[in-house]
Each structure stands twice: as C-alpha cells, then as structure tokens.
Amino acid sequence: MNAAIILFPGSNRERDAIRAIEKVTGKKPSLVWHGETALPAGTDLVLLPGGFSYGDYLRCGAIAARAPVMDAVRAHAARGGLVLGICNGFQIMVEAGLLPGVLMRNANLRFVCRMQHLTVERNDTPFTSHYAKGQVIKVAIAHGEGNYEADAETIRRLEGDSRVAFRYSNARGVIGGGANPNGSTNAIAGIYSENFRVLGLMPHPENLIDPLVGGIDGRGLFEGVAGFTRAA
Amino acid sequence: MKARVIVTLKDGILDPQGKAIEGALKSLGIDGIDSVRQGKIFEMELATADRTAAAGMLRGACEKLLANQVIENFQVELL
Amino acid sequence: MKARVIVTLKDGILDPQGKAIEGALKSLGIDGIDSVRQGKIFEMELATADRTAAAGMLRGACEKLLANQVIENFQVELL
Amino acid sequence: MLRTGCRIEKKTRFEASNRRKDEAIVNAIEPDITPELAAAHGLKPDEYARILALIGRTPSFTELGIFSAMWNEHCSYKSSRLHLRKLPTKAPWVIQGPGENAGVIDIGDGLACVFKMESHNHPSFIEPFQGAATGVGGILRDVFTMGARPVACLNLLRFGAPEHPRTRHLVAGVVAGIGAYGNSFGVPTVGGSTNFDKSYDGNILVNAMAVGIAKANEIFYAKASGVGNKVVYLGSKTGRDGIHGATMASAAFDADAEAKRPAVQVGDPFTEKLLLEACLELMQTGAVIAIQDMGAAGLTSSGVEMGAKGNLGIALDLDRVPCRETGMSAYEMLLSESQERMLMVLDPAKEREAEAIFRKWGLDFAVIGETTDTLRFTVTHRGQVKADLPIKELGDTAPLYDRPHIPSPKQAPIDPASIAAPIPHAEALARLIATPDLCSKRWIYEQYDHLILGNTVQAPGGDAAVIRIGDGPKGLALTTDVTQRYCQADPFEGGKQAVAEAWRNLTAVGARPRAITDNLNFGNPEKPEIMGQLIACIEGIGEACRALDFPVVSGNVSLYNESSGSAIAPTPAIGGVGLIEDVSLTASLPFKRPGETILLIGETAGWLGRSLYLREICGCEIGAPPPVDLAAERRNGDFVRGLIASQTVTAVHDISDGGLAVALAEMAMAGAIGASIEISPSLPTPGFLFGEDQARYVVTAAPESAAAIRDAAERAGVACEIIGATGGDTLTLSAGTAILLDDLALANEAWLPRYMAQSHS
Ligand SMILES: Nc1ncnc2c1ncn2[C@@H]1O[C@H](COP(=O)(O)OP(=O)(O)O)[C@@H](O)[C@H]1O
Ligand SMILES: [Mg+2]
C-alpha cells in the first residue's frame, strides 16, 4: 500500500501514524509537506494525522484545511482515493468540506485523554473489513474538540445511509451515556463520505498496534485498508 | 484604518462555553444575565483607507477563513 | 436589554492566535491586513432595563470572571 | 524588582518623548543610577558595592539590569550554591551532571536520557494557565537544547487548602495550562504528584519535568568556541514579556503581587514545536557549535553563559534582534523573557544551510552578534555601547552566601501503642482514600495527552510511569515525589525520604533507578530557620543519593516561596529516572487474579508520626516522621526488583502515604479484585494498617510460589510475611469489617471531580 501522510506545521501524531502503517504493512509511508501541490504518484491512501496544525488557532483544523496541499487531497478523494483523517485530521476534513458537520469543543470543555471503547458500526468498508460488525474495540482518545455536530438533516442522512463508522461505547458495547467522552451527537466517533472511501474519526487507532502499549485493537483498521488496496 | 470582525455562533447551535459562563456567573452571585453566548472578535489594522474595498476584502476573509459558515455568522465593522 | 462584552489581550501581550491568522490570511492571498489580534466577545441578554445598574453589573462580571485582567482588557457595550 | 512607581514613571516619560527620535527615546527613559535604583533591582547595598568595585565605575542602566538578572537568586543560586556542592553528581553512567541545561545519563545502545525539572511557581500563582504552560515550555526547551527529542513530561503540583478561595481556580488553570502546552507540543505527560496543604495557600508549586532521548555522542552544550563566529538568534520575536520575571521569581510575595502582573508571559506551544523540529534538523547538519535556550533573563543569561563557558567574549548588536514591539530599549531586549527563543553559535560555513532550515519552519533567524577574544560582554544599540562588562566575572563573581541557619527542632517519635483508633478501621480507610491527597488524580491526568508517541507502557495511576524507548525492548521509568509534611517535621529525614520514595516507585515497576533531578522549593533563605531547612534537606537528599547510587544530574532552586511572612512547607521535589532492560518484564500495581497470595515486604513498626492517619483521622500533625533506613531500602528494593525480573510476582506496589491499608485498597481498586488481610497480632492495629514505615512493598504471587519468596527473603535478610489473599468484591481488613470495592472506588474517584465541579467561590 502506498500511503502518504500530510504534514502541517503543528502536526504531532505523524510519527505514531508512520509507525502504525509501517508495522502493519511493512512499507514506509511518504511524507508530504503542507505546501506541496501534488501527491506522490500512485498514492493509495492519504492520511491526515493528529496534532495541533497551526496551533489549532482560530478553529481546530481551519488553517490547515486551506493549505495548498488540500486541493490535491480533495482531488484524490474525488477520484475515489482513500483518505483517512485522525483527530486533528478529522477536524481538518470537516473544515475542508471533505466530510459534513463540525467538531465542537467537548461538552465538559476539557481536553480528554483516555482509553475508550468504540463499536464498529459496519465491516463492509475499505477501512473496517478486519473487524466484525458490532465489534467493541478499545483505542486511545486525546482531544479537546471532538464533539461532533451537524444539522438535523445531515445527521438524518448520515444515519440513513449508515455512514457512521464508530460510536463511543462502554466495554460491553452499550453506546452513549457516560461512555460518550465529548457529547458527540449520537455518540458519533467517526463518519464516512458517501462513497465510504473517506473516513474521519476522533480516536487514535494508530496508538493501538502493540500488545505492550495498550493493545492491538487499532491494527484492524490499517490491515483493512492495506487489504483493500491489495485487492483493488 | 482599523476594523473588527465579530464571529458568533448561529442561533440554534449549542454553545457549551456560553452555558458554562452563565452558570459560573450565577454561582458568583451575579444576577440579571439571562443568557450568554460566546464569540470571537478580530481586531485588525488595515493597510487601505478605502472603506468599500476594505469591507469587501474583510467579507472575503470571513468567508474563506475567519468564520465556519456551517455554524457561525460574521459581522464586519470598520472603525 | 442586550449587551456585549469584548475582552481583548492587553497591548504587548503575545497573541499567538492572531499571529497565526495573519499568516494564514496572507497565504490565502488576502492582502491589506497589517495585523490581527484575536479576542472574545460575549453577547448577553439582560433581565434589567436600568442601564447604569447593568453597566455596573457587567463590569463586575468582567472583573470577577470574564476577563483575565492579568493579560486582558475588557469593554462593556450596552445595545 | 523594579517597584511600581519606577515602572509608571518610565512609561509616562516614554510617552512624553514619543515625538522625538528613537535614540532620544531610548536615552530619555534611562533613569539616573543610584543606590536606591540598585535596591529596587533587588541588589543589596554590598552587592551594589561589589558591582562598583568590579567595573570601577557606575554601571549604565542596562548594565544594572544585567547585574540584577545575573545576580538574583534564580540565576546565581547565591544562597544555595555552597550547599548544593554537597550533592553527589557522579556515577559511571552520568554523562553530564548539573551545570548545563539538563542532566544527561547513559542508557546504553548509544543512547542518552536527558532530563530536568524546573519550577514556575510564582508566575503560576499570578496567572495559572499561562504560568504553568510557559513552565512546561521552558523545561522542554532545556531538554531539546541539548539535542534530545522530548519523550515525556511529568509535574509536581502543590496547591493550598481545598477550602481556600483561590485553590479551585488555580487547580483548573494550572492543569489546563500544562495540558494545553504539552498536548499541543506533542509530548506525553505521563505522571506527577498533586497535594493540597494550607502552607501553599499563597504560594502554589508548579514544578515541571521533561525527559528526552538523544544519541549519547551527539549531545549539544552551551559552551561557545572559536573567535569571530556568528551568534544567531532563533525562534519567536522579542517582546516586553516577563521583564523582571527572573527577579520576580526570587522575591517573596506580598500585597503588591498585583503590580508584578505585567511580567506574565504567554506561551506558544505551536512555535515551540516548530522550534524543536528546526533545532533537531539543524543539529543534524553539524552547524551548531553551541546552543542555549533563552530562559530566565533571556538574552542576557544565554549570551553571557555561552561566552563565559567558552572563555570568549560576546558582542551583541541589538539593532538586529527581531522585535515584536516598537521602541524597545536595550534594557528591555536584554531582560525580556519572551518564550520560544534560542541563541546559537554557528559554524560560519553552514550559516546559509541553517538559515534555510529556520525559514522553512517559519521561524525568525537573525545574526545578532559574534564571539570575540576580549572576554567581555558588549552590547550596542542604535550606535551606542549600552553595556561593556567582563563576561566571566558576571557569573563567577556573583555573590555567594553562607547564610546563617538553625536546625529545625527534633520531634519525638510517637509510640504506636499510644494511638487509639477514633473510628473503625474500615471507615478510616474509606475516609483516607477520599482525601484530597490520596484521592484519584484521574481528573488531572486525563487532561494530559499521556498516550501520544505510542510508547506509554504504564500510564498515570501507577507507582511510576513506564515508557518504551523507541521500539524497545528498553524503557524508562519516571516518577516525581516529595512528602512535605515529613520535611516540615524533620528536613533531613524528609530529604532522604523524598529520594527513597522516588527510588522505591521506580523499583516497584521493575526499573533500575539511575539518577534524579531535583527542585528545591523553600521559603525565604534570609531567615535562619528556612536556611536550616534547606541545608538539612540537601544533606538528606545527598545521603540518600549516595546510599542508593542515585546521583543528582540536574535541578533547580526556588526560594522566597512566602506570602505575608509565612513560608511553604519545605518541598524538595525529586524527579527520578530508572532504566528498564525489557519493558515486557515490568510490574504494575493492580491485583491480577483472585486467589493469589499477598505478601508484605519490609519491616513494619507501625510508625504513625506525621502520617496521614494522624492528620486526617485523629486530627493532629505531630511526632517524628518515619526514619529511612537506607540499607534496608536498598536491600528490600533489590529483592523486589529481582522478584519482578524473574516474574515471580504478579503485582507490586510500594507503601507510602496512608500505609498498608491504602496500598492494598489501591491495588484492589485498580484490579477490581478484592482481598482479605490478617491483622498482625503483634502490632497495634492502627500502626499496622496505617503506619507509614519506609522501605516497604506489597506484592502478590501465585500461592504455590509464596513460600519460596519468603525463603528467598529470609536468605536476603529482607522482612517478608504473608498477610492475606486476593479475591472477592470486598476489601476485608479484619474479620467482620469488609468494605465493598465499588464503594471504595467511588469514594476515591469522586473527590476531585466533585470538588472541581463546585462553582467558583
Ligand atoms: N499532576 C499530575 N499529573 C499527572 N499524573 C499525576 C499527577 N498527580 C498524580 N498523578 C498520578 O497519580 C498517581 C498517584 O500519584 P501518587 O499518589 O503521588 O503516587 P505515589 O504515591 O506512587 O508516588 C501516579 O501515577 C501519578 O503519576
Ligand atoms: Mg508509589
């Protein structure tokens, strides 16, 4: 799989993403600087990493969403290419119009870092084929603005088209309530684009690839993408 | 010329910060504030003295960057 | 009555946000903005119609909570 | 510090001369140099006399500012230097001890661990969010200045009594500030220590520690070399931030704290992250000859230090300093504490390459001076020489005081038999576990990204944090500790204990303790009893470090932590670093399985003096603190480390605040598995359950290995007894007094969130 990780000033989980992709696929992703206007030829997956691009000043992801490289990312998505945005990457995607809605400040107004359970809503997408439908996985979260909101119509459409990728749950798969760390609508932790080729999520699967460091529940996502690109 | 741009949440968008401030004000014993909504203000020094051009340029800045029009309104004030 | 409170950084206090926005505007090709400083605005609904009382109350709210007077100035506007 | 009056006068004069030419402005604001002005700069009469003697003339205003910055307590360590020399700083694995930006130890495989702790107490009290944030920023810079990539942060926080009206606001601001900076910069904050005590009501402590990894043969130092090399300024622009910040950090707090407010700096973690990447990239090119971050006293102390260490002069041209504000004077530029700035001496051949790297990262890069062979620190601004001082003497002849000191009165030990339990033990435990000092600190550490970089093997909540180094198998164990109530009662034993507890916490996860950094937080050293505390703590620390082969490689001293004449409890914070050969062989504190045997390692005498049980349950703070037998500490710790290495034990926890009962409760809550314990018949029960005897651990093991462990302990001369077994959903301390684990956990988790959710008062 040819993965390209986009680097913005202030990105800070790119090393985690590089390591996850390399560990799972055996291949180093290429790094693309925010000022570039093209992606490396043959890119299968574009990954927008976590962090605080441009300090997350103004709004999270807002300035990065307008960086030159984002036109190339949009074009890649329009061609049906795979795009994965994690945390700040998700925030950049909604600011860039790649996915609908917004990520507001966590309902309790505090940054939250902890291990968090998620339910995998469907397993027939390029990203989730290595999970079971309804599987509960445990991954890391670390964000101050992960409260997903959109207008009622958008939510209805997302739900109607089953475009919710993951929801916050407890260990037994019970969704929402105290298990929702940020007040997200319908406990949404991640969503797909209409063609399911673009995924944005707040949690950090890239930090869960090693049994010694929290577990391996994040591996499935990278294995899924790698499998999909191999098959394609 | 100086200008300011005010960006506020659209009606109907939940504002947890505003709500938290409302609560905090009440518990400080400050009465008489029914509701609070928090927004952003940008104070700017402009290079131009042409008010029409400035207003247009600032509207552009809001649309392109300063406001997220999914949830926010903006207002341009030339001073 | 409606009121608004504007809280801005004191002169000379570093404003990393404003600086980042300045840079972003430039790289978006929006010219003519020499400097940007970002502040907060609180839009409020007041229960009272007494302007003097309201102004005093809001000043109190700023001093106690809304502004961090170590680094910020505030301004109360009754609308 | 500069008094308010002076500040205002300066300003009005400045405004009056607004229309004149720039040079005129700069000249106009310079006041006459008088002994009063020197005093207002915090220079004592004899210190001012020393300046006059040294330079043989009246200093210029700028020079006075330089002296005040270089000779204040914060930069010169004038009260503590004499005594700090007593600390052991060497070991075969120490690459760099105190004296550089951070300490460096060898961790094998060609790698080094670089770490230091520093305080930002006063700024955090004035503006908790920015104060704490810039504290984190400062310590991170100390670490990456040496060429290390930061891999972890920790902190040690001491707040006033929970009921003090400012405490909640300070907790909220400090925690948010630490989180905001570390999270954005992208370093995991993996541990810390948080206590509440009324002695900190007017002086909170915010000590931040940063840890980095570098190649052992690629460490960068402040020592300049070569005459005529360029001195380069990097990072953010200079503003009027924190002018007199360094002086502020050395002055006791009083009612005019308000007036010092303009000294607050604002942190910009985004720029710091860029600075990190740019510096590390630049270091790879071989262009860097010397590097020094601009911390306290900014350009002054970094410039002087680089020159003095390299036996060179430094000539600065302030016209080339990138400024954020207009009309800045030489005085202001030299003393500004604007954050996220660095000073370097570069190889002239590589200047272009260096500049390109900084421009790529969007950072300021300016050649502002050069090295000279004059051994003088000269500063020119707008065509005028503003300062011309002997560079070595600026540091070397700084005052050094052997201040008068008196020892703290010795306290009598408390006979455990004399303490009767005022309430049932189960109730006492339930209460203790929900006190501000012992409650879960989850509300705090969940606001810190402790998982970024993907190497956090043990997250906050255990005895020490464990992070993997690179892809492993090696790792580091990290902890911060001090028990100020022991230090208050007996500074010498308290100093020893702080080191011993750090050593024990590292041992409890299976690490080999390697070295410490310290942050000595005390009151006004001009008071003999405070000076006595400082000296005794240092001696206690030194003794423990020597006995445990645990040298001090870096540190910081924060004095004058007093308000309205009342001092904080002596608080020598210890940051400990341990090395783990294989992170898959570490131990953690949760009970792992029901039906396992629980063993108590180490001698229990039932020491209740200064215990939390006495304070929280009996309502008195009396007696001598538990003595630390360093030989036993080492013996017991080595024994436990061996058990971990051989994977004989399944859970390990050291015993500290609250004693055995609290340690057991923590293990049970963390593992969600209960336990039942047999009370020792030979000891009074409160002492057995809640005594804070040192050098002890609780371990669990499969029942079939318990006897072997006991035998091995006996052979090693280590006290070890089987005290119970894991299992069930209650903690049973003695027949008939079972507490539901769920209730305990609820009480333990509830205090802090509930306290913080209460409204502002
Ligand atoms: N300010 C803080 N930041 C991060 N972690 C903290 C903080 N305060 C306490 N903790 C964590 O809470 C746990 C309990 O702390 P403490 O009771 O001091 O442990 P110990 O007694 O083993 O030294 C530790 O894992 C510690 O790292
Ligand atoms: Mg411990």
Coordinates of C-alpha atoms in Angstrom, one line a residue, chain A residues 8-16 19 23 33-34 51-57 110-115 140-142 204 207 210 212-214, chain D residues 149 180 183-186 267-271 273-274 277 360-361 443 445-457 468 470-471 583-584:
Chain A
F8 CA 1.3 20.5 8.6
P9 CA 3.2 22.7 10.9
G10 CA 1.9 21.6 14.3
S11 CA 1.0 18.1 13.4
N12 CA 2.3 15.9 16.2
R13 CA 1.0 12.4 15.8
E14 CA 2.5 11.8 12.4
R15 CA 5.3 9.6 13.9
D16 CA 2.6 7.4 15.5
R19 CA 4.9 3.7 12.7
K23 CA 4.4 -2.0 11.3
W33 CA 4.6 18.9 3.3
H34 CA 1.6 21.2 3.6
G51 CA -1.9 17.1 16.3
F52 CA -2.5 20.9 16.5
S53 CA -2.0 22.1 13.0
Y54 CA -1.1 25.8 13.0
G55 CA -1.6 25.6 16.8
D56 CA -5.3 24.9 16.2
Y57 CA -5.5 28.6 16.5
R110 CA -12.0 19.9 29.0
F111 CA -9.4 18.0 26.9
V112 CA -9.7 14.3 27.4
C113 CA -7.2 11.5 27.1
R114 CA -8.1 8.0 28.0
M115 CA -8.7 4.5 26.7
A140 CA -7.0 5.9 22.7
I141 CA -8.7 9.2 22.5
A142 CA -6.9 12.6 23.1
H204 CA -6.4 7.1 17.6
N207 CA -1.7 4.2 19.1
D210 CA 1.2 -3.2 20.0
L212 CA 2.7 -3.9 25.2
V213 CA 1.3 -0.4 24.7
G214 CA -2.4 -0.6 25.4
Chain D
R149 CA 13.8 14.7 21.4
A180 CA -2.5 22.9 26.6
N183 CA -0.7 18.3 24.3
S184 CA -0.1 20.8 21.5
F185 CA 3.7 20.4 21.6
G186 CA 3.1 16.6 21.3
G267 CA 3.2 30.5 25.8
D268 CA 3.0 29.5 22.2
P269 CA 3.4 25.7 22.0
F270 CA 2.9 25.8 18.3
T271 CA 6.0 27.8 17.8
K273 CA 7.0 22.6 18.3
L274 CA 8.4 24.2 15.2
E277 CA 11.9 20.3 14.7
K360 CA 11.3 26.5 6.2
W361 CA 9.8 26.2 9.6
W443 CA -9.4 14.3 36.7
Y445 CA -4.1 13.3 34.1
E446 CA -7.0 12.7 31.7
Q447 CA -6.5 16.3 30.6
Y448 CA -3.0 15.5 29.6
D449 CA -2.3 13.5 26.5
H450 CA -0.4 10.7 28.1
L451 CA -0.6 8.3 25.1
I452 CA 0.9 10.3 22.2
L453 CA 4.1 8.8 20.7
G454 CA 2.7 5.3 21.3
N455 CA 5.3 4.3 23.9
T456 CA 3.4 4.7 27.1
V457 CA 3.6 1.2 28.7
R468 CA 9.3 2.4 25.9
G470 CA 11.9 3.6 20.5
D471 CA 10.8 0.2 19.5
V583 CA 9.5 -3.3 29.1
S584 CA 7.6 -6.6 28.8

